[in-house]
Short mmCIF file of C-alpha atoms in Angstrom, two decimals:
data_model
loop_
_atom_site.label_atom_id
_atom_site.label_comp_id
_atom_site.label_asym_id
_atom_site.label_seq_id
_atom_site.Cartn_x
_atom_site.Cartn_y
_atom_site.Cartn_z
CA MET C 27 -115.85 -298.03 -9.81
CA THR C 28 -117.22 -295.27 -7.62
CA GLY C 29 -116.10 -293.33 -4.58
CA PRO C 30 -112.88 -291.50 -3.68
CA LEU C 31 -110.63 -293.93 -5.58
CA ALA C 32 -112.57 -293.36 -8.80
CA GLU C 33 -112.25 -289.60 -8.35
CA VAL C 34 -108.49 -289.91 -7.85
CA LEU C 35 -108.12 -292.08 -10.96
CA ASP C 36 -110.26 -289.72 -13.04
CA GLY C 37 -108.19 -286.76 -11.83
CA GLN C 38 -104.95 -288.53 -12.72
CA ARG C 39 -106.27 -289.43 -16.14
CA GLU C 40 -107.28 -285.83 -16.85
CA ALA C 41 -103.87 -284.59 -15.65
CA ASP C 42 -102.08 -287.08 -17.92
CA LEU C 43 -104.26 -286.12 -20.88
CA GLN C 44 -103.56 -282.44 -20.30
CA ARG C 45 -99.83 -283.08 -19.98
CA ALA C 46 -99.85 -285.02 -23.27
CA ALA C 47 -101.78 -282.28 -25.08
CA ARG C 48 -99.46 -279.56 -23.79
CA ALA C 49 -96.43 -281.56 -24.90
CA LEU C 50 -97.81 -281.81 -28.44
CA LEU C 51 -98.53 -278.09 -28.57
CA LYS C 52 -95.00 -277.33 -27.40
CA GLU C 53 -93.27 -279.97 -29.53
CA PRO C 54 -95.52 -281.21 -32.38
CA LEU C 55 -92.98 -283.95 -33.13
CA LEU C 56 -92.23 -286.24 -30.17
CA THR C 57 -89.96 -289.28 -30.31
CA ALA C 58 -89.82 -292.35 -28.09
CA ASP C 59 -86.22 -291.70 -27.02
CA GLY C 60 -86.22 -287.89 -27.14
CA PRO C 61 -86.22 -285.35 -24.30
CA TYR C 62 -90.00 -285.74 -23.94
CA ALA C 63 -90.06 -289.54 -23.81
CA ASP C 64 -92.44 -289.58 -20.81
CA GLU C 65 -94.88 -287.27 -22.58
CA PHE C 66 -94.59 -289.40 -25.73
CA ARG C 67 -95.79 -292.42 -23.78
CA LEU C 68 -98.73 -290.40 -22.47
CA VAL C 69 -99.59 -289.32 -26.02
CA ARG C 70 -99.57 -292.95 -27.13
CA ARG C 71 -101.80 -293.91 -24.21
CA HIS C 72 -104.35 -291.17 -24.93
CA ALA C 73 -103.90 -291.07 -28.72
CA ALA C 74 -107.53 -291.80 -29.57
CA GLU C 75 -108.93 -289.01 -27.40
CA LEU C 76 -106.27 -286.52 -28.47
CA ARG C 77 -106.77 -287.35 -32.13
CA GLN C 78 -110.51 -286.82 -31.83
CA TRP C 79 -110.12 -283.48 -30.03
CA PHE C 80 -107.61 -282.02 -32.48
CA GLU C 81 -109.50 -283.20 -35.56
CA ARG C 82 -112.81 -281.84 -34.28
CA ASN C 83 -111.65 -278.50 -32.87
CA VAL C 84 -108.72 -277.42 -35.05
CA GLY C 85 -108.61 -279.78 -38.02
CA TRP C 86 -105.14 -281.06 -37.13
CA THR C 87 -104.26 -284.73 -37.58
CA LEU C 88 -102.29 -286.75 -35.06
CA ARG C 89 -100.21 -289.70 -36.25
CA THR C 90 -98.57 -292.03 -33.76
CA ASP C 91 -96.43 -295.15 -34.00
CA ALA C 92 -93.80 -296.88 -31.90
CA ASP C 93 -91.13 -294.30 -32.81
CA ALA C 94 -92.86 -290.94 -32.94
CA ALA C 95 -96.00 -288.88 -32.45
CA ARG C 96 -96.62 -286.14 -35.01
CA LEU C 97 -99.24 -283.41 -34.68
CA ARG C 98 -99.65 -281.95 -38.16
CA LYS C 99 -100.48 -278.33 -37.43
CA THR C 100 -101.90 -275.79 -39.85
CA PRO C 101 -101.45 -272.17 -38.74
CA GLY C 102 -104.46 -269.98 -38.09
CA THR C 103 -102.95 -267.25 -40.26
CA LEU C 104 -100.49 -267.64 -43.12
CA THR C 105 -98.98 -264.15 -42.84
CA ASP C 106 -97.47 -264.45 -39.36
CA ALA C 107 -93.66 -264.57 -39.58
CA THR C 108 -93.04 -264.53 -35.81
CA HIS C 109 -92.61 -268.31 -35.37
CA PRO C 110 -89.33 -269.04 -37.18
CA ALA C 111 -87.27 -272.21 -37.01
CA ARG C 112 -84.39 -271.63 -34.63
CA GLU C 113 -80.91 -272.98 -34.04
CA ALA C 114 -80.74 -275.94 -31.67
CA ALA C 115 -78.26 -274.03 -29.53
CA ARG C 116 -78.29 -271.67 -26.58
CA THR C 117 -78.43 -268.64 -28.86
CA ALA C 118 -81.57 -270.00 -30.60
CA LEU C 119 -81.10 -267.62 -33.52
CA PRO C 120 -83.83 -267.72 -36.18
CA PHE C 121 -83.11 -269.47 -39.45
CA THR C 122 -82.06 -267.39 -42.42
CA ARG C 123 -83.51 -267.81 -45.92
CA ARG C 124 -80.56 -269.93 -46.98
CA ARG C 125 -80.92 -272.23 -43.97
CA TYR C 126 -84.57 -272.83 -44.79
CA VAL C 127 -83.58 -273.82 -48.33
CA LEU C 128 -80.81 -276.09 -47.01
CA PHE C 129 -83.29 -277.64 -44.57
CA CYS C 130 -85.62 -278.61 -47.41
CA LEU C 131 -82.79 -279.87 -49.63
CA THR C 132 -81.39 -281.92 -46.74
CA LEU C 133 -84.77 -283.57 -46.10
CA ALA C 134 -85.05 -284.42 -49.80
CA ALA C 135 -81.55 -285.95 -49.82
CA LEU C 136 -82.29 -287.98 -46.69
CA GLU C 137 -85.55 -289.25 -48.18
CA ARG C 138 -83.67 -290.63 -51.20
CA GLY C 139 -80.72 -291.95 -49.19
CA GLU C 140 -79.84 -294.95 -47.07
CA SER C 141 -80.44 -295.70 -43.40
CA GLN C 142 -77.03 -294.23 -42.53
CA VAL C 143 -75.30 -291.19 -43.95
CA ALA C 144 -72.08 -289.26 -43.37
CA LEU C 145 -72.31 -285.49 -43.17
CA GLY C 146 -69.74 -285.09 -45.93
CA ARG C 147 -71.73 -287.31 -48.27
CA LEU C 148 -74.95 -285.53 -47.32
CA ALA C 149 -73.29 -282.19 -48.08
CA GLU C 150 -72.31 -283.39 -51.56
CA GLN C 151 -75.92 -284.34 -52.32
CA VAL C 152 -77.15 -280.97 -51.06
CA VAL C 153 -74.60 -279.13 -53.23
CA LEU C 154 -75.83 -281.02 -56.31
CA ALA C 155 -79.45 -280.20 -55.47
CA ALA C 156 -78.60 -276.53 -54.84
CA ALA C 157 -77.24 -276.28 -58.40
CA ASP C 158 -80.81 -276.38 -59.70
CA PRO C 159 -81.18 -273.47 -62.18
CA GLU C 160 -84.33 -272.18 -60.46
CA LEU C 161 -82.53 -271.94 -57.11
CA VAL C 162 -79.57 -270.22 -58.73
CA ALA C 163 -81.94 -267.77 -60.42
CA ALA C 164 -83.51 -267.08 -57.03
CA GLY C 165 -80.11 -266.14 -55.62
CA ILE C 166 -79.48 -269.32 -53.60
CA THR C 167 -75.94 -270.68 -53.90
CA PHE C 168 -74.26 -273.37 -51.83
CA THR C 169 -70.81 -274.72 -52.67
CA LEU C 170 -69.24 -275.64 -49.29
CA GLU C 171 -66.28 -273.45 -50.16
CA ARG C 172 -66.84 -271.04 -47.26
CA ARG C 173 -66.98 -271.71 -43.54
CA ASP C 174 -70.29 -269.90 -43.13
CA GLU C 175 -71.87 -272.32 -45.61
CA ARG C 176 -70.66 -275.30 -43.59
CA LEU C 177 -71.96 -273.61 -40.44
CA ASP C 178 -75.37 -273.28 -42.08
CA LEU C 179 -75.45 -276.98 -42.94
CA ALA C 180 -74.31 -277.88 -39.42
CA ALA C 181 -77.16 -275.76 -37.98
CA VAL C 182 -79.66 -277.63 -40.17
CA VAL C 183 -78.29 -281.01 -39.08
CA ARG C 184 -78.39 -280.05 -35.40
CA LEU C 185 -82.04 -279.11 -35.73
CA LEU C 186 -82.73 -282.50 -37.33
CA LEU C 187 -80.89 -284.13 -34.43
CA ARG C 188 -83.08 -282.29 -31.94
CA LEU C 189 -86.22 -283.25 -33.83
CA GLY C 190 -85.14 -286.90 -33.82
CA VAL C 191 -84.86 -287.28 -37.59
CA LEU C 192 -81.15 -288.08 -37.23
CA ARG C 193 -79.23 -289.88 -34.52
CA ARG C 194 -75.49 -289.21 -34.22
CA VAL C 195 -73.38 -292.39 -34.34
CA ALA C 196 -69.87 -290.97 -34.39
CA GLY C 197 -68.08 -287.70 -34.92
CA ASP C 198 -68.96 -284.07 -34.28
CA GLU C 199 -70.30 -281.24 -36.44
CA GLU C 200 -67.56 -278.84 -35.28
CA ALA C 201 -64.93 -281.15 -36.74
CA TYR C 202 -66.75 -281.10 -40.08
CA VAL C 203 -67.04 -277.32 -40.07
CA SER C 204 -63.33 -276.94 -39.39
CA GLY C 205 -62.46 -279.55 -42.03
CA SER C 206 -60.79 -281.92 -39.58
CA GLY C 207 -63.36 -284.74 -39.53
CA ASP C 208 -66.72 -286.12 -40.50
CA VAL C 209 -69.91 -287.28 -38.76
CA LEU C 210 -71.98 -290.44 -39.18
CA TYR C 211 -75.74 -290.50 -38.56
CA ASP C 212 -78.56 -293.00 -38.43
CA VAL C 213 -81.55 -291.82 -40.45
CA ARG C 214 -84.84 -292.51 -38.68
CA ARG C 215 -87.08 -292.97 -41.65
CA ARG C 216 -90.39 -293.11 -39.79
CA VAL C 217 -89.67 -289.80 -38.11
CA LEU C 218 -88.46 -288.35 -41.41
CA ALA C 219 -91.70 -289.38 -43.13
CA GLY C 220 -93.70 -287.39 -40.57
CA MET C 221 -91.95 -284.08 -41.19
CA PRO C 222 -94.28 -282.60 -43.87
CA ALA C 223 -97.36 -281.00 -42.30
CA SER C 224 -99.14 -279.56 -45.35
CA LEU C 225 -102.46 -280.97 -46.52
CA ARG C 226 -101.17 -281.12 -50.10
CA GLY C 227 -97.66 -281.84 -51.28
CA PRO C 228 -95.80 -278.81 -52.70
CA SER C 229 -95.05 -280.72 -55.90
CA MET C 230 -98.81 -281.03 -56.54
CA ILE C 231 -99.32 -277.25 -56.65
CA ASP C 232 -98.90 -275.28 -59.87
CA ALA C 233 -99.08 -271.75 -58.42
CA GLU C 234 -95.77 -269.85 -58.54
CA ASP C 235 -96.67 -267.02 -56.16
CA PHE C 236 -95.40 -267.86 -52.66
CA GLU C 237 -98.49 -266.64 -50.79
CA GLN C 238 -100.81 -268.51 -53.14
CA ARG C 239 -98.78 -271.69 -52.74
CA LEU C 240 -99.20 -271.45 -48.96
CA VAL C 241 -102.95 -271.06 -49.40
CA GLU C 242 -103.22 -274.10 -51.65
CA MET C 243 -100.96 -276.22 -49.42
CA THR C 244 -103.28 -275.63 -46.45
CA ALA C 245 -106.66 -275.38 -48.21
CA GLN C 246 -109.53 -277.48 -46.90
CA THR C 247 -112.25 -279.09 -48.96
CA ALA C 248 -114.78 -276.86 -50.72
CA LEU C 249 -116.94 -275.05 -48.14
CA ASP C 250 -120.30 -275.52 -49.86
CA SER C 251 -122.54 -275.58 -46.78
CA ASP C 252 -123.13 -273.48 -43.67
CA GLU C 253 -121.92 -276.34 -41.48
CA LEU C 254 -118.58 -276.54 -43.28
CA ARG C 255 -118.15 -272.76 -43.24
CA PHE C 256 -118.85 -272.58 -39.50
CA ARG C 257 -116.45 -275.45 -38.93
CA ALA C 258 -113.71 -273.66 -40.87
CA ILE C 259 -114.24 -270.52 -38.78
CA ARG C 260 -114.14 -272.53 -35.53
CA TRP C 261 -110.91 -274.21 -36.62
CA LYS C 262 -109.26 -270.93 -37.55
CA LEU C 263 -110.23 -269.20 -34.30
CA THR C 264 -109.12 -272.12 -32.15
CA ARG C 265 -105.82 -272.38 -34.03
CA ARG C 266 -105.10 -268.71 -33.44
CA LEU C 267 -105.99 -268.94 -29.76
CA LEU C 268 -103.63 -271.90 -29.34
CA ASP C 269 -100.75 -270.46 -31.38
CA ASP C 270 -100.88 -266.70 -30.85
CA PRO C 271 -100.37 -264.75 -27.59
CA VAL C 272 -103.36 -262.49 -28.27
CA LEU C 273 -106.37 -262.68 -30.58
CA TYR C 274 -107.61 -259.17 -31.37
CA TYR C 275 -111.16 -258.67 -32.56
CA ASP C 276 -109.93 -256.03 -35.03
CA ASP C 277 -108.00 -258.72 -36.92
CA LEU C 278 -111.12 -260.82 -37.61
CA THR C 279 -113.57 -260.67 -40.47
CA ASP C 280 -117.20 -259.84 -39.75
CA ASP C 281 -118.21 -263.52 -40.01
CA GLU C 282 -115.39 -264.61 -37.70
CA LEU C 283 -116.20 -261.94 -35.12
CA ALA C 284 -119.92 -262.81 -35.19
CA TYR C 285 -119.16 -266.49 -34.70
CA LEU C 286 -116.68 -265.81 -31.89
CA THR C 287 -119.17 -263.55 -30.13
CA ARG C 288 -121.72 -266.38 -30.07
CA GLN C 289 -119.33 -269.25 -29.34
CA ARG C 290 -116.61 -267.58 -27.25
CA GLY C 291 -117.52 -269.37 -24.02
CA PHE C 292 -117.68 -272.77 -25.69
CA ILE C 293 -114.37 -272.37 -27.57
CA THR C 294 -112.35 -271.04 -24.62
CA ALA C 295 -113.82 -273.65 -22.25
CA ARG C 296 -112.84 -276.52 -24.56
CA ILE C 297 -109.29 -275.17 -24.87
CA SER C 298 -108.93 -274.60 -21.11
CA GLU C 299 -110.21 -278.09 -20.34
CA LEU C 300 -107.63 -279.76 -22.57
CA THR C 301 -104.61 -277.52 -22.00
CA GLY C 302 -105.00 -275.75 -18.66
CA LEU C 303 -104.67 -272.36 -20.37
CA VAL C 304 -106.69 -269.58 -18.75
CA ALA C 305 -108.72 -267.25 -20.98
CA GLU C 306 -108.40 -263.51 -20.37
CA VAL C 307 -111.31 -261.84 -22.16
CA ARG C 308 -111.09 -258.10 -22.69
CA ALA C 309 -112.89 -255.47 -24.75
CA GLU C 310 -110.23 -255.67 -27.50
CA GLY C 311 -109.69 -259.43 -27.68
CA ILE C 312 -108.75 -262.66 -25.95
CA ALA C 313 -105.47 -263.92 -24.54
CA LEU C 314 -104.83 -267.42 -23.23
CA ALA C 315 -102.42 -267.26 -20.32
CA ASP C 316 -100.36 -270.24 -19.21
CA PRO C 317 -100.09 -270.43 -15.40
CA MET C 318 -97.16 -272.85 -15.75
CA ASP C 319 -95.25 -270.60 -18.22
CA GLU C 320 -94.35 -273.48 -20.55
CA LEU C 321 -96.25 -273.03 -23.81
CA THR C 322 -94.31 -270.11 -25.22
CA ASP C 323 -91.17 -269.59 -27.27
CA VAL C 324 -90.98 -265.87 -26.37
CA ARG C 325 -91.11 -264.67 -22.76
CA MET C 326 -91.75 -261.29 -21.26
CA PRO C 327 -90.59 -260.07 -18.83
CA GLU C 328 -87.25 -261.81 -19.11
CA GLN C 329 -84.00 -261.54 -17.20
CA GLY C 330 -80.83 -260.07 -18.65
CA THR C 331 -79.97 -256.87 -20.48
CA HIS C 332 -82.21 -257.45 -23.49
CA GLY C 333 -85.14 -258.43 -21.29
CA HIS C 334 -84.71 -255.26 -19.20
CA ILE C 335 -84.49 -253.01 -22.24
CA THR C 336 -87.55 -254.64 -23.80
CA LEU C 337 -89.55 -254.07 -20.63
CA LEU C 338 -88.48 -250.42 -20.40
CA LEU C 339 -89.33 -249.77 -24.04
CA ALA C 340 -92.67 -251.50 -23.56
CA GLY C 341 -93.49 -249.02 -20.83
CA HIS C 342 -92.43 -246.15 -23.07
CA LEU C 343 -94.59 -247.40 -25.96
CA ALA C 344 -97.55 -248.01 -23.67
CA ARG C 345 -97.54 -244.32 -22.76
CA ALA C 346 -97.29 -243.17 -26.37
CA ALA C 347 -100.30 -241.47 -27.89
CA GLY C 348 -99.57 -242.75 -31.39
CA PRO C 349 -96.91 -244.28 -33.66
CA VAL C 350 -93.31 -244.05 -32.49
CA GLU C 351 -90.37 -243.97 -34.88
CA PRO C 352 -87.54 -246.48 -34.25
CA ALA C 353 -85.14 -243.51 -34.09
CA GLU C 354 -87.10 -242.13 -31.15
CA LEU C 355 -86.87 -245.51 -29.42
CA ALA C 356 -83.10 -245.56 -30.01
CA SER C 357 -82.88 -242.11 -28.43
CA ARG C 358 -84.88 -243.41 -25.49
CA VAL C 359 -82.42 -246.30 -25.08
CA ARG C 360 -79.56 -243.80 -24.86
CA GLU C 361 -81.44 -241.99 -22.09
CA LEU C 362 -82.18 -245.24 -20.28
CA ALA C 363 -78.52 -246.24 -20.46
CA VAL C 364 -77.63 -243.26 -18.29
CA GLU C 365 -80.07 -244.39 -15.60
CA HIS C 366 -79.86 -248.18 -15.87
CA GLY C 367 -76.59 -248.83 -17.72
CA GLY C 368 -74.91 -250.09 -14.56
CA PHE C 369 -77.11 -253.17 -14.78
CA TRP C 370 -76.55 -253.80 -18.50
CA SER C 371 -73.87 -255.71 -20.34
CA LYS C 372 -70.86 -253.80 -21.63
CA SER C 373 -71.83 -254.31 -25.29
CA ALA C 374 -75.28 -252.76 -24.67
CA ARG C 375 -73.61 -249.58 -23.39
CA GLU C 376 -71.41 -249.18 -26.45
CA PRO C 377 -72.18 -246.09 -28.59
CA GLY C 378 -74.14 -247.11 -31.68
CA ALA C 379 -75.64 -250.25 -30.12
CA GLU C 380 -79.06 -248.63 -29.73
CA PRO C 381 -80.60 -249.59 -33.14
CA GLU C 382 -79.79 -253.26 -32.64
CA LEU C 383 -81.16 -253.20 -29.08
CA VAL C 384 -84.36 -251.56 -30.33
CA GLU C 385 -84.69 -254.13 -33.13
CA GLN C 386 -84.34 -257.03 -30.68
CA ALA C 387 -86.95 -255.49 -28.39
CA LEU C 388 -89.38 -254.79 -31.22
CA THR C 389 -89.02 -258.33 -32.58
CA LYS C 390 -90.18 -259.67 -29.22
CA LEU C 391 -92.99 -257.14 -28.77
CA VAL C 392 -94.35 -257.84 -32.27
CA ALA C 393 -94.15 -261.61 -31.74
CA LEU C 394 -96.15 -261.26 -28.52
CA GLY C 395 -98.83 -259.17 -30.18
CA LEU C 396 -97.94 -256.13 -28.05
CA ALA C 397 -96.85 -253.84 -30.89
CA GLU C 398 -97.15 -253.54 -34.64
CA ARG C 399 -94.80 -252.18 -37.28
CA THR C 400 -96.43 -249.79 -39.74
CA VAL C 401 -95.26 -247.29 -42.33
CA ARG C 402 -95.91 -244.55 -39.75
CA GLY C 403 -93.77 -246.23 -37.09
CA VAL C 404 -94.26 -248.65 -34.22
CA VAL C 405 -97.85 -248.71 -32.97
CA PRO C 406 -98.63 -250.08 -29.48
CA ARG C 407 -101.42 -252.65 -29.35
CA PRO C 408 -104.00 -252.81 -26.55
CA ALA C 409 -102.37 -255.71 -24.64
CA LEU C 410 -99.28 -253.54 -24.11
CA ALA C 411 -101.26 -251.49 -21.59
CA ARG C 412 -100.48 -254.02 -18.88
CA TYR C 413 -96.86 -252.85 -19.00
CA ALA C 414 -97.70 -249.18 -18.60
CA VAL C 415 -96.27 -247.53 -15.48
CA GLY C 416 -98.12 -244.53 -14.10
CA GLU C 417 -96.50 -241.48 -12.63
CA PRO C 418 -95.72 -241.83 -8.91
CA VAL C 419 -98.05 -240.06 -6.50
CA VAL C 420 -96.42 -238.55 -3.40
CA ARG C 421 -98.79 -238.09 -0.47
CA GLU C 422 -98.18 -235.82 2.47
CA PRO C 423 -97.67 -237.67 5.77
CA GLY C 424 -100.75 -237.73 7.95
CA PRO C 425 -102.90 -239.95 10.11
CA ALA C 426 -103.71 -243.35 8.74
CA ARG C 427 -107.10 -243.63 7.12
CA HIS C 428 -109.21 -246.75 6.84
CA SER C 429 -111.12 -247.39 3.65
CA ALA C 430 -113.25 -250.17 2.34
CA VAL C 431 -112.16 -252.06 -0.78
CA LEU C 432 -115.12 -252.30 -3.11
CA PRO C 433 -115.43 -255.11 -5.64
CA ASP C 434 -114.84 -254.30 -9.28
CA THR C 435 -118.25 -254.50 -10.93
CA THR C 436 -117.07 -253.62 -14.40
CA PRO C 437 -118.08 -256.37 -16.88
CA LYS C 438 -115.01 -258.41 -17.71
CA ASP C 439 -115.31 -257.72 -21.45
CA GLU C 440 -115.08 -253.97 -20.80
CA ARG C 441 -112.05 -253.86 -18.50
#
């Protein structure tokens, strides 16, 4: 088929493929009846092409069946703690250590259980598993005797509901937390089986050190040739470009930087073609911007009090000549409250609220790669410069002057 109709069909196919890829990057676990059911059908339709792209460029596997599509992602760096699991609620608070443990214990109980389970029965199984001497020695206790423990379990279950592992049949988690009722769930075993994303099962690893266990869980085959080593570097760089807001050259090894210097155009073009992300190449690194503002879990700028404070502190940090102590930032918040407090919530204007406001702002700035916490204080990173505000320049009134606007001839990598 040739002509205008063929061009339209090819364009629609590319748009559908891009939409499916973006859905997998945003939600690596899609279900047939979940909130992204339309995107799930597109993933199923283009599964072969998507599977080939992810396996070749990032080393991620894509598994699909009639119930779910699962992109098994391996992070580009194992030391980044800025992508936590979050509550499936409006607050979207990050999971605590205990909730992570409960999440794993709940998955283990569901794997051994039946196709339906009541929350009360599930809680009993989790309590038994939490009595393991090694967990107790690590300071993890769970007895269901306190309300906050039941709230933690309810948060875990709600996340599993959002992921599609469980389907609520009757009841409500609030009733369970208050002790006035129970909840019945269907367990979707195919979706449950797709939850683990590691290359090796944790039970197959002997290392006791947490960092070493992560390394072994995600380790590839032995890199005994130049081709395999180059492939591993390409995978790592592409993973970081897809997952992280900014990739700084300073964070790369010499081999990684040399490879990226040679292959930068190829790597960014392949990513842009599949996802629609736009590469911004600068002297310090690369950022992939999303014109549709969808592929992010942290936004900036953002509306509301916390968003305003974060933006103001970003401008303050961008003007700093070196590390800034959190106490100095808290003092700056007090000064800003005098000028902007009329637009802030009442709680943000309360005396003593400054450290918490600073912590919330720094958490976002660090997650976005705009700042870094060090022993000397908070250090602004190069990408933060886009939020710098210069001093106003007041010109004396006079006759209008015409001037030509010259093109910027600075090489893009040096801007």
